[in-house]
Short mmCIF file of C-alpha atoms in Angstrom, two decimals:
data_model
loop_
_atom_site.label_atom_id
_atom_site.label_comp_id
_atom_site.label_asym_id
_atom_site.label_seq_id
_atom_site.Cartn_x
_atom_site.Cartn_y
_atom_site.Cartn_z
CA MET A 1 -13.56 6.58 -7.84
CA THR A 2 -10.62 6.49 -5.46
CA LEU A 3 -10.69 8.25 -2.09
CA LYS A 4 -7.96 10.62 -3.27
CA ASN A 5 -9.96 11.70 -6.32
CA ARG A 6 -13.16 11.94 -4.26
CA ILE A 7 -11.53 14.26 -1.71
CA SER A 8 -9.96 16.38 -4.47
CA LEU A 9 -13.31 16.66 -6.24
CA LEU A 10 -15.26 17.56 -3.10
CA VAL A 11 -12.76 20.18 -1.93
CA SER A 12 -12.50 21.72 -5.39
CA LEU A 13 -16.27 21.80 -5.83
CA MET A 14 -16.71 23.38 -2.40
CA PHE A 15 -14.15 26.09 -3.20
CA THR A 16 -15.72 26.65 -6.64
CA ILE A 17 -19.19 27.07 -5.16
CA LEU A 18 -18.05 29.30 -2.28
CA PHE A 19 -15.92 31.52 -4.52
CA GLY A 20 -18.80 31.75 -7.01
CA LEU A 21 -21.20 32.77 -4.24
CA ALA A 22 -18.70 35.31 -2.87
CA SER A 23 -18.20 36.83 -6.34
CA THR A 24 -21.96 37.03 -6.87
CA VAL A 25 -22.51 38.68 -3.49
CA ILE A 26 -19.74 41.22 -4.19
CA PHE A 27 -21.21 42.07 -7.60
CA VAL A 28 -24.79 42.42 -6.29
CA LEU A 29 -23.71 44.57 -3.33
CA TYR A 30 -21.65 46.87 -5.53
CA SER A 31 -24.50 47.11 -8.07
CA ASN A 32 -26.90 48.20 -5.32
CA PHE A 33 -24.31 50.61 -3.95
CA ARG A 34 -23.92 52.20 -7.40
CA LYS A 35 -27.68 52.66 -7.71
CA GLU A 36 -27.96 54.21 -4.26
CA GLU A 37 -25.02 56.52 -4.91
CA PHE A 38 -26.44 57.64 -8.25
CA ARG A 39 -29.85 58.13 -6.69
CA ASP A 40 -28.30 60.43 -4.08
CA ARG A 41 -26.59 62.44 -6.83
CA LEU A 42 -29.89 62.80 -8.70
CA GLU A 43 -31.64 63.86 -5.50
CA ILE A 44 -29.01 66.50 -4.71
CA LYS A 45 -29.20 67.88 -8.25
CA ALA A 46 -33.01 67.95 -8.29
CA LEU A 47 -33.31 69.67 -4.91
CA SER A 48 -30.62 72.22 -5.77
CA ASN A 49 -32.53 73.24 -8.92
CA ILE A 50 -35.79 73.60 -7.02
CA LYS A 51 -34.18 75.65 -4.27
CA LEU A 52 -32.58 77.98 -6.80
CA LEU A 53 -35.94 78.52 -8.48
CA VAL A 54 -37.84 79.00 -5.25
CA ASN A 55 -35.48 80.69 -2.84
CA VAL A 56 -33.35 82.93 -5.11
CA LYS A 57 -35.63 85.44 -6.79
CA GLU A 58 -32.90 86.82 -9.03
CA VAL A 59 -32.54 83.43 -10.72
CA ASP A 60 -34.83 83.02 -13.70
CA ASP A 61 -35.16 80.05 -16.05
CA GLN A 62 -32.43 81.12 -18.44
CA LEU A 63 -29.95 81.80 -15.69
CA LEU A 64 -30.79 78.50 -14.06
CA LYS A 65 -30.14 76.69 -17.33
CA MET A 66 -26.72 78.34 -17.58
CA ILE A 67 -25.93 77.40 -13.99
CA ASP A 68 -27.17 73.91 -14.60
CA GLN A 69 -25.14 73.54 -17.79
CA ASN A 70 -21.89 74.61 -16.12
CA SER A 71 -22.40 72.83 -12.81
CA ILE A 72 -19.54 70.64 -11.59
CA ASN A 73 -22.19 68.14 -10.57
CA LYS A 74 -23.54 67.90 -14.09
CA LEU A 75 -24.64 64.38 -14.91
CA TYR A 76 -24.20 62.58 -18.24
CA ASP A 77 -27.16 63.03 -20.63
CA GLU A 78 -29.09 64.77 -17.88
CA LYS A 79 -32.68 66.06 -18.18
CA THR A 80 -34.48 67.99 -15.42
CA LEU A 81 -38.17 68.91 -15.27
CA VAL A 82 -39.77 71.05 -12.54
CA PHE A 83 -43.57 71.36 -12.07
CA ASP A 84 -45.64 73.62 -9.89
CA SER A 85 -48.51 72.61 -7.63
CA HIS A 86 -50.90 72.57 -10.64
CA PHE A 87 -48.65 70.09 -12.48
CA LYS A 88 -47.57 72.81 -14.87
CA LEU A 89 -44.04 72.57 -16.26
CA ILE A 90 -42.14 75.61 -15.05
CA TYR A 91 -38.60 74.54 -15.89
CA SER A 92 -36.94 72.21 -18.36
CA SER A 93 -33.19 71.80 -18.80
CA ILE A 94 -31.69 72.30 -22.25
CA ASP A 95 -30.56 68.67 -22.68
CA ASP A 96 -32.02 66.68 -25.55
CA ALA A 97 -32.87 63.72 -23.36
CA LYS A 98 -36.52 63.01 -22.76
CA ILE A 99 -38.37 61.93 -19.64
CA ASN A 100 -41.47 59.86 -20.06
CA TRP A 101 -43.80 61.18 -17.39
CA SER A 102 -47.48 61.40 -16.58
CA ILE A 103 -49.79 63.15 -14.16
CA ASP A 104 -49.99 59.87 -12.23
CA ASP A 105 -46.25 60.11 -11.57
CA LEU A 106 -46.68 63.55 -10.02
CA LYS A 107 -49.65 62.40 -7.97
CA TYR A 108 -47.56 59.46 -6.79
CA LEU A 109 -44.82 61.94 -5.78
CA LYS A 110 -47.28 64.04 -3.75
CA LYS A 111 -48.27 60.95 -1.84
CA HIS A 112 -44.91 59.19 -1.44
CA LYS A 113 -42.54 62.20 -1.70
CA THR A 114 -39.93 60.37 -3.88
CA PHE A 115 -39.51 57.58 -6.39
CA PHE A 116 -36.63 56.04 -8.31
CA LYS A 117 -37.06 53.89 -11.40
CA GLN A 118 -35.40 52.68 -14.57
CA GLN A 119 -36.42 53.88 -18.03
CA GLY A 120 -34.38 52.00 -20.61
CA ASP A 121 -30.77 53.14 -20.22
CA TYR A 122 -31.85 56.08 -18.05
CA GLU A 123 -32.52 56.22 -14.36
CA VAL A 124 -35.25 58.61 -13.25
CA TYR A 125 -35.58 60.19 -9.84
CA GLY A 126 -38.64 62.14 -8.70
CA VAL A 127 -38.99 64.33 -5.63
CA PHE A 128 -41.81 66.36 -4.07
CA TYR A 129 -40.74 69.70 -2.53
CA ASP A 130 -43.21 71.42 -0.19
CA THR A 131 -42.92 75.12 0.66
CA LYS A 132 -45.21 77.42 2.60
CA ASP A 133 -46.54 79.03 -0.58
CA LYS A 134 -46.32 76.40 -3.29
CA ASP A 135 -45.61 72.78 -3.97
CA PHE A 136 -43.02 71.73 -6.53
CA TYR A 137 -42.35 68.45 -8.32
CA ALA A 138 -39.01 67.65 -9.89
CA LEU A 139 -38.11 64.84 -12.26
CA ILE A 140 -34.49 64.28 -13.17
CA SER A 141 -33.14 61.68 -15.58
CA ALA A 142 -29.56 60.71 -16.43
CA THR A 143 -27.29 57.79 -17.24
CA ASP A 144 -24.56 56.69 -14.86
CA ASP A 145 -21.95 55.80 -17.51
CA TYR A 146 -19.07 56.21 -15.08
CA GLY A 147 -20.65 53.94 -12.45
CA LYS A 148 -21.70 51.39 -15.07
CA ARG A 149 -18.18 51.24 -16.49
CA LYS A 150 -16.85 50.51 -13.02
CA LEU A 151 -19.57 47.87 -12.58
CA LEU A 152 -18.67 46.30 -15.92
CA PHE A 153 -14.99 46.29 -14.98
CA LEU A 154 -15.84 44.63 -11.67
CA ARG A 155 -17.93 41.99 -13.48
CA TYR A 156 -15.12 41.03 -15.85
CA THR A 157 -12.60 41.10 -13.00
CA LEU A 158 -14.73 38.74 -10.92
CA ILE A 159 -15.37 36.38 -13.85
CA ILE A 160 -11.69 36.18 -14.82
CA SER A 161 -10.65 35.83 -11.18
CA TYR A 162 -13.25 33.11 -10.69
CA ILE A 163 -12.03 31.09 -13.68
CA LEU A 164 -8.34 31.62 -12.87
CA PHE A 165 -8.48 30.85 -9.16
CA THR A 166 -10.88 27.94 -9.70
CA CYS A 167 -8.37 26.31 -12.07
CA ILE A 168 -5.53 27.01 -9.65
CA CYS A 169 -7.61 25.57 -6.82
CA TRP A 170 -8.32 22.35 -8.74
CA VAL A 171 -4.64 21.87 -9.56
CA LEU A 172 -3.38 22.73 -6.06
CA THR A 173 -6.07 20.62 -4.38
CA SER A 174 -5.21 17.61 -6.52
CA PHE A 175 -1.49 18.07 -5.79
CA MET A 176 -1.92 18.59 -2.04
CA VAL A 177 -4.36 15.70 -1.62
CA LYS A 178 -2.07 13.44 -3.64
CA LYS A 179 0.87 14.45 -1.44
CA ALA A 180 -1.16 13.98 1.74
CA MET A 181 -2.44 10.58 0.60
CA ASN A 182 0.94 9.36 -0.66
CA PRO A 183 1.72 7.43 2.58
CA LEU A 184 -1.63 5.68 2.21
CA HIS A 185 -0.78 4.85 -1.40
CA LEU A 186 2.54 3.31 -0.33
CA PHE A 187 0.66 1.49 2.42
CA HIS A 188 -1.71 0.06 -0.19
CA GLN A 189 1.10 -1.04 -2.50
CA LYS A 190 2.85 -2.96 0.28
CA ILE A 191 -0.37 -4.61 1.44
CA LYS A 192 -1.26 -5.61 -2.12
CA ASN A 193 2.05 -7.45 -2.53
CA ILE A 194 1.77 -9.41 0.71
CA ASN A 195 1.26 -13.17 0.34
CA GLU A 196 2.26 -16.34 2.15
CA ASN A 197 5.83 -15.93 0.88
CA ASN A 198 6.53 -12.51 2.40
CA LEU A 199 4.62 -12.35 5.67
CA ASP A 200 7.60 -10.55 7.16
CA THR A 201 6.63 -7.36 5.28
CA ARG A 202 6.09 -4.41 7.61
CA ILE A 203 4.94 -0.82 7.08
CA ALA A 204 7.35 1.93 8.12
CA SER A 205 5.75 4.50 10.42
CA LYS A 206 6.91 7.99 11.37
CA SER A 207 7.00 9.57 14.79
CA ASN A 208 4.20 12.12 14.24
CA LYS A 209 1.57 9.48 15.06
CA ASP A 210 -1.11 10.60 12.62
CA GLU A 211 -4.01 8.37 11.58
CA ILE A 212 -1.99 6.58 8.89
CA ASP A 213 0.82 5.82 11.35
CA LEU A 214 -1.69 4.43 13.84
CA ILE A 215 -3.10 2.14 11.14
CA ALA A 216 0.42 1.12 10.11
CA ASN A 217 1.34 0.23 13.70
CA GLU A 218 -1.82 -1.84 14.14
CA PHE A 219 -1.21 -3.51 10.79
CA ASN A 220 2.37 -4.42 11.77
CA PHE A 221 1.11 -5.83 15.06
CA MET A 222 -1.48 -7.90 13.18
CA MET A 223 1.17 -9.17 10.72
CA ASP A 224 3.39 -10.22 13.64
CA ARG A 225 0.61 -12.42 14.99
CA ILE A 226 -0.25 -13.80 11.53
CA GLU A 227 3.39 -14.63 10.79
CA VAL A 228 3.84 -16.42 14.12
CA SER A 229 0.63 -18.39 13.63
CA TYR A 230 1.51 -19.27 10.04
CA GLN A 231 5.01 -20.33 11.01
CA LYS A 232 3.69 -22.57 13.79
CA GLN A 233 1.28 -24.15 11.35
CA LYS A 234 4.06 -24.88 8.87
CA GLU A 235 6.33 -26.23 11.59
CA PHE A 236 3.57 -28.54 12.75
CA THR A 237 3.02 -29.76 9.18
CA ALA A 238 6.74 -30.36 8.72
CA HIS A 239 7.14 -32.18 12.03
CA ALA A 240 4.01 -34.26 11.55
CA SER A 241 4.99 -35.20 8.00
CA HIS A 242 8.48 -36.12 9.08
CA GLU A 243 7.24 -38.25 11.99
CA LEU A 244 4.68 -40.03 9.80
CA ARG A 245 7.23 -41.02 7.20
CA THR A 246 9.10 -43.34 9.59
CA PRO A 247 6.17 -45.63 10.50
CA LEU A 248 4.96 -45.59 6.90
CA SER A 249 8.41 -46.69 5.73
CA ARG A 250 8.31 -49.59 8.22
CA ILE A 251 4.80 -50.54 7.12
CA THR A 252 5.91 -50.47 3.47
CA ALA A 253 8.93 -52.63 4.19
CA GLN A 254 6.89 -55.18 6.17
CA ILE A 255 4.25 -55.40 3.45
CA GLU A 256 6.86 -55.83 0.74
CA ASN A 257 8.59 -58.56 2.75
CA THR A 258 5.28 -60.33 3.34
CA VAL A 259 4.39 -60.17 -0.35
CA ALA A 260 7.83 -61.57 -1.25
CA ASP A 261 7.44 -64.45 1.24
CA PRO A 262 6.65 -67.68 -0.70
CA SER A 263 4.41 -68.86 2.11
CA THR A 264 1.99 -66.00 1.56
CA SER A 265 -1.10 -67.06 -0.37
CA ALA A 266 -2.04 -65.51 -3.70
CA LYS A 267 -5.18 -63.98 -2.18
CA GLY A 268 -3.13 -62.48 0.63
CA LYS A 269 -0.57 -61.07 -1.81
CA THR A 270 -3.35 -59.39 -3.83
CA PHE A 271 -4.80 -57.90 -0.65
CA LEU A 272 -1.40 -56.71 0.59
CA THR A 273 -0.52 -55.24 -2.84
CA THR A 274 -3.66 -53.10 -2.68
CA ILE A 275 -2.75 -51.94 0.82
CA LEU A 276 0.81 -51.23 -0.33
CA SER A 277 -0.51 -49.04 -3.15
CA ASP A 278 -2.55 -47.01 -0.67
CA VAL A 279 0.43 -46.70 1.67
CA ASN A 280 2.60 -45.50 -1.21
CA HIS A 281 -0.01 -42.87 -2.10
CA LEU A 282 -0.12 -41.74 1.52
CA THR A 283 3.69 -41.58 1.60
CA GLU A 284 3.67 -39.48 -1.57
CA LEU A 285 1.11 -37.10 -0.02
CA ILE A 286 3.18 -36.72 3.14
CA SER A 287 6.32 -36.15 1.06
CA SER A 288 4.52 -33.40 -0.89
CA LEU A 289 3.39 -31.70 2.32
CA LEU A 290 6.92 -31.95 3.67
CA ILE A 291 8.29 -30.32 0.51
CA LEU A 292 5.80 -27.46 0.87
CA SER A 293 6.79 -26.89 4.47
CA LYS A 294 10.48 -26.94 3.54
CA ILE A 295 9.86 -24.35 0.86
CA ASP A 296 8.28 -22.04 3.45
CA THR A 297 11.14 -22.66 5.86
CA ASN A 298 13.73 -22.10 3.14
CA LYS A 299 12.22 -18.89 1.71
CA ASN A 300 14.58 -16.59 3.57
CA ASN A 301 17.62 -18.88 3.33
CA GLU A 302 17.51 -19.92 -0.31
CA ASP A 303 20.61 -21.19 -2.09
CA ASN A 304 22.31 -18.33 -3.93
CA GLU A 305 24.50 -20.53 -6.12
CA VAL A 306 24.19 -20.27 -9.90
CA HIS A 307 23.03 -23.43 -11.73
CA ARG A 308 22.45 -24.23 -15.39
CA MET A 309 18.81 -25.03 -16.00
CA ASP A 310 19.53 -27.38 -18.93
CA GLU A 311 21.59 -29.60 -16.61
CA ILE A 312 18.83 -29.53 -13.98
CA LEU A 313 16.27 -30.35 -16.72
CA PHE A 314 18.27 -33.35 -17.98
CA SER A 315 18.63 -34.60 -14.40
CA ALA A 316 14.87 -34.22 -13.86
CA ILE A 317 14.13 -36.19 -17.05
CA GLU A 318 16.55 -38.94 -15.99
CA ASN A 319 14.96 -39.24 -12.52
CA LEU A 320 11.46 -39.27 -14.03
CA LYS A 321 12.47 -42.09 -16.39
CA LYS A 322 13.41 -44.27 -13.40
CA SER A 323 9.88 -44.16 -12.02
CA PHE A 324 8.01 -43.92 -15.34
CA PRO A 325 10.12 -45.61 -18.06
CA GLU A 326 7.15 -45.67 -20.47
CA PHE A 327 7.04 -41.85 -20.69
CA ILE A 328 8.62 -40.28 -23.78
CA ILE A 329 10.16 -36.80 -23.38
CA LEU A 330 10.90 -34.95 -26.63
CA PHE A 331 13.38 -32.11 -26.37
CA GLU A 332 13.98 -28.93 -28.40
CA ILE A 333 16.31 -26.02 -27.76
CA GLU A 334 16.21 -22.70 -29.61
CA GLU A 335 19.69 -21.33 -30.15
CA SER A 336 20.26 -17.63 -29.41
CA GLU A 337 23.17 -15.37 -28.52
CA ASN A 338 22.15 -14.91 -24.90
CA LEU A 339 20.97 -18.47 -24.27
CA ASP A 340 24.02 -19.46 -22.20
CA THR A 341 23.55 -16.45 -19.94
CA ALA A 342 19.80 -17.03 -19.61
CA LEU A 343 20.32 -20.69 -18.65
CA GLU A 344 22.25 -19.64 -15.54
CA ILE A 345 19.72 -19.32 -12.73
CA LYS A 346 20.51 -18.48 -9.11
CA GLY A 347 18.63 -20.62 -6.62
CA ASN A 348 18.19 -24.00 -4.93
CA LYS A 349 19.08 -26.83 -7.30
CA ASN A 350 17.06 -29.54 -5.52
CA LEU A 351 13.89 -27.44 -5.42
CA LEU A 352 14.20 -26.44 -9.07
CA GLU A 353 14.62 -30.10 -10.04
CA ILE A 354 11.50 -31.03 -8.04
CA ALA A 355 9.56 -28.31 -9.87
CA LEU A 356 10.66 -29.60 -13.29
CA ILE A 357 9.92 -33.23 -12.37
CA ASN A 358 6.39 -32.30 -11.24
CA VAL A 359 5.68 -30.37 -14.45
CA LEU A 360 7.04 -33.18 -16.66
CA LYS A 361 5.18 -35.85 -14.70
CA ASN A 362 1.96 -33.84 -14.89
CA ALA A 363 2.35 -33.43 -18.68
CA CYS A 364 2.98 -37.14 -19.28
CA VAL A 365 0.36 -38.50 -16.87
CA TYR A 366 -2.42 -36.34 -18.36
CA SER A 367 -1.43 -36.84 -22.00
CA ASP A 368 -3.24 -39.24 -24.32
CA ASN A 369 -0.02 -40.69 -25.76
CA LYS A 370 2.30 -40.81 -22.69
CA GLN A 371 4.68 -38.20 -24.09
CA ALA A 372 5.48 -34.50 -23.80
CA LEU A 373 7.48 -31.94 -25.75
CA VAL A 374 9.98 -29.79 -23.81
CA LYS A 375 11.31 -26.63 -25.45
CA ILE A 376 13.92 -24.17 -24.18
CA ASN A 377 14.05 -20.64 -25.60
CA THR A 378 14.52 -17.03 -24.51
CA GLN A 379 12.17 -14.05 -24.43
CA GLU A 380 13.59 -10.60 -23.78
CA ASN A 381 16.80 -12.14 -22.37
CA HIS A 382 14.78 -14.32 -19.96
CA LEU A 383 14.73 -18.12 -19.99
CA VAL A 384 11.47 -19.88 -20.89
CA ILE A 385 10.93 -23.63 -20.51
CA SER A 386 7.78 -24.84 -22.31
CA VAL A 387 6.16 -28.23 -21.72
CA LEU A 388 3.50 -29.25 -24.27
CA ASN A 389 1.30 -32.35 -24.33
CA THR A 390 -1.89 -33.50 -26.05
CA GLY A 391 -4.94 -34.53 -24.07
CA LYS A 392 -8.02 -33.20 -22.33
CA THR A 393 -7.84 -29.48 -21.55
CA LEU A 394 -9.03 -27.55 -18.50
CA SER A 395 -12.10 -25.35 -18.33
CA GLU A 396 -11.81 -21.62 -17.54
CA ASN A 397 -12.97 -22.17 -13.96
CA GLU A 398 -10.41 -24.97 -13.46
CA GLN A 399 -7.66 -22.77 -14.88
CA LYS A 400 -8.38 -20.09 -12.26
CA ASN A 401 -7.73 -22.58 -9.43
CA LEU A 402 -5.05 -24.62 -11.19
CA PHE A 403 -2.27 -23.79 -8.72
CA GLN A 404 -4.38 -24.12 -5.58
CA PRO A 405 -3.68 -27.08 -3.24
CA PHE A 406 -5.66 -30.29 -3.82
CA MET A 407 -7.13 -28.93 -7.05
CA ARG A 408 -7.80 -31.62 -9.65
CA GLY A 409 -9.62 -31.13 -12.94
CA LYS A 410 -12.13 -33.36 -14.68
CA ASN A 411 -9.32 -34.80 -16.80
CA SER A 412 -7.83 -36.41 -13.66
CA LYS A 413 -10.51 -39.09 -13.34
CA GLY A 414 -8.86 -42.49 -13.18
CA THR A 415 -5.44 -40.93 -12.50
CA SER A 416 -3.80 -41.15 -9.09
CA GLY A 417 -2.64 -37.98 -7.42
CA PHE A 418 -3.46 -35.39 -4.76
CA GLY A 419 -3.46 -32.06 -6.60
CA LEU A 420 -0.31 -30.81 -4.90
CA GLY A 421 2.21 -31.12 -7.73
CA LEU A 422 1.50 -27.83 -9.50
CA ARG A 423 1.05 -26.10 -6.16
CA ILE A 424 4.59 -27.15 -5.24
CA VAL A 425 5.85 -25.96 -8.64
CA ASN A 426 4.21 -22.56 -8.20
CA ARG A 427 5.63 -22.10 -4.69
CA ILE A 428 9.14 -23.09 -5.78
CA LEU A 429 9.08 -20.71 -8.74
CA THR A 430 7.67 -17.89 -6.59
CA LEU A 431 10.53 -18.46 -4.16
CA HIS A 432 12.94 -18.02 -7.09
CA LYS A 433 11.07 -14.91 -8.34
CA SER A 434 9.86 -16.83 -11.39
CA SER A 435 6.41 -17.84 -12.63
CA ILE A 436 4.43 -20.53 -14.42
CA THR A 437 1.47 -20.18 -16.79
CA TYR A 438 -1.02 -22.54 -18.40
CA SER A 439 -2.60 -22.07 -21.83
CA ILE A 440 -4.37 -23.97 -24.60
CA PRO A 441 -2.59 -23.09 -27.88
CA ASN A 442 -4.69 -25.51 -29.97
CA SER A 443 -7.52 -27.96 -29.48
CA LYS A 444 -6.57 -30.75 -27.05
CA GLU A 445 -3.16 -29.19 -26.32
CA ASN A 446 -1.95 -28.21 -22.85
CA LEU A 447 1.00 -25.82 -22.59
CA PHE A 448 2.88 -25.02 -19.37
CA GLN A 449 5.51 -22.28 -19.56
CA LEU A 450 8.07 -21.60 -16.82
CA PHE A 451 9.47 -18.05 -16.92
CA PHE A 452 12.80 -17.47 -15.12
CA HIS A 453 13.64 -13.80 -14.53
#
């Protein structure tokens, strides 16, 4: 899970839990408030009935019932019972509701003065009233429909509000976190695309100096040091390679002259020929390293002229034939309407020719019949040059490291080379915003495809 999603989830969950707790607390507090309020109303009604019976002598049971029936404080489905000190019922309201009571309830009232309990849908309140002459017990029962309707309305309001605002919170949190993390996302995208070919990439920072800007500034400072170090390394490689070529050229010339001298013995010529082969290999290695360093130096000053890739390909085949006349290059071209346009590639002609020579040489050297098939076609208006040969194929692990420097597969045993050819091809194509792939279309078939965009 990404950091953005984790923050969104945590904030949303926290709001969901807190809002749920707040809604629950509000509902519980209001429910208790309703009970207390209704209890007070029952108490007032019960005490008023007892006081009318006790203190107003002109009020008898019938008159009290009429007063009770027409009272503005009349409760819904109300039932009132009044008992004397001997637990004898002395008054009962005319309502049809019933109160389940027992002598134990009245004894409990005498001891504790009041009680309040629930009986089904009814709420019952009991009170003990002590006078100088007699003791009275009153039980009153009613349903708080009005209060319960308000409680029900509050419940539905809280539930709907909880669902609605929770959904809004999740959406807004996701949007705000995404917006807040957008600079970090851009930061990540730029870092992900950094390689040895674009070490000059820098992250733009704003003036508010937040945490992301601080990281960006430190990252830019780090990239400055890396670029300088990398450039010095490449300059050293280029200078060293260039300086080594001169003495190696002199050594090669002297050995060749010595071998050509008639006075040199046959044994000496054989020994010098072996040394000359090693010197030539060393010269080839230095030349490859020099090409790599030139590619890095040329990456920001590449040739912007347009060249036809078929002409460069024919030139590469011709140059390869000079060094390896035994190689056979078969050629196919797939005609299409946009082929002429696709063949025109902007870039450095010399580097592109080197890339094609290395791919062709690699295909012929590692083939089992000293030949390769070259095919030109287009895919989605882009030029594709395919080079196919038959021979030993690479394993999956070798394919992963195919374009790494000095990488040679098991099929290279007995074949001279340094493992830099395909590395050079990959760097040249990357410089020209193109790519190369390797695949095994059939058994014992190696296919390299160069895609020019």
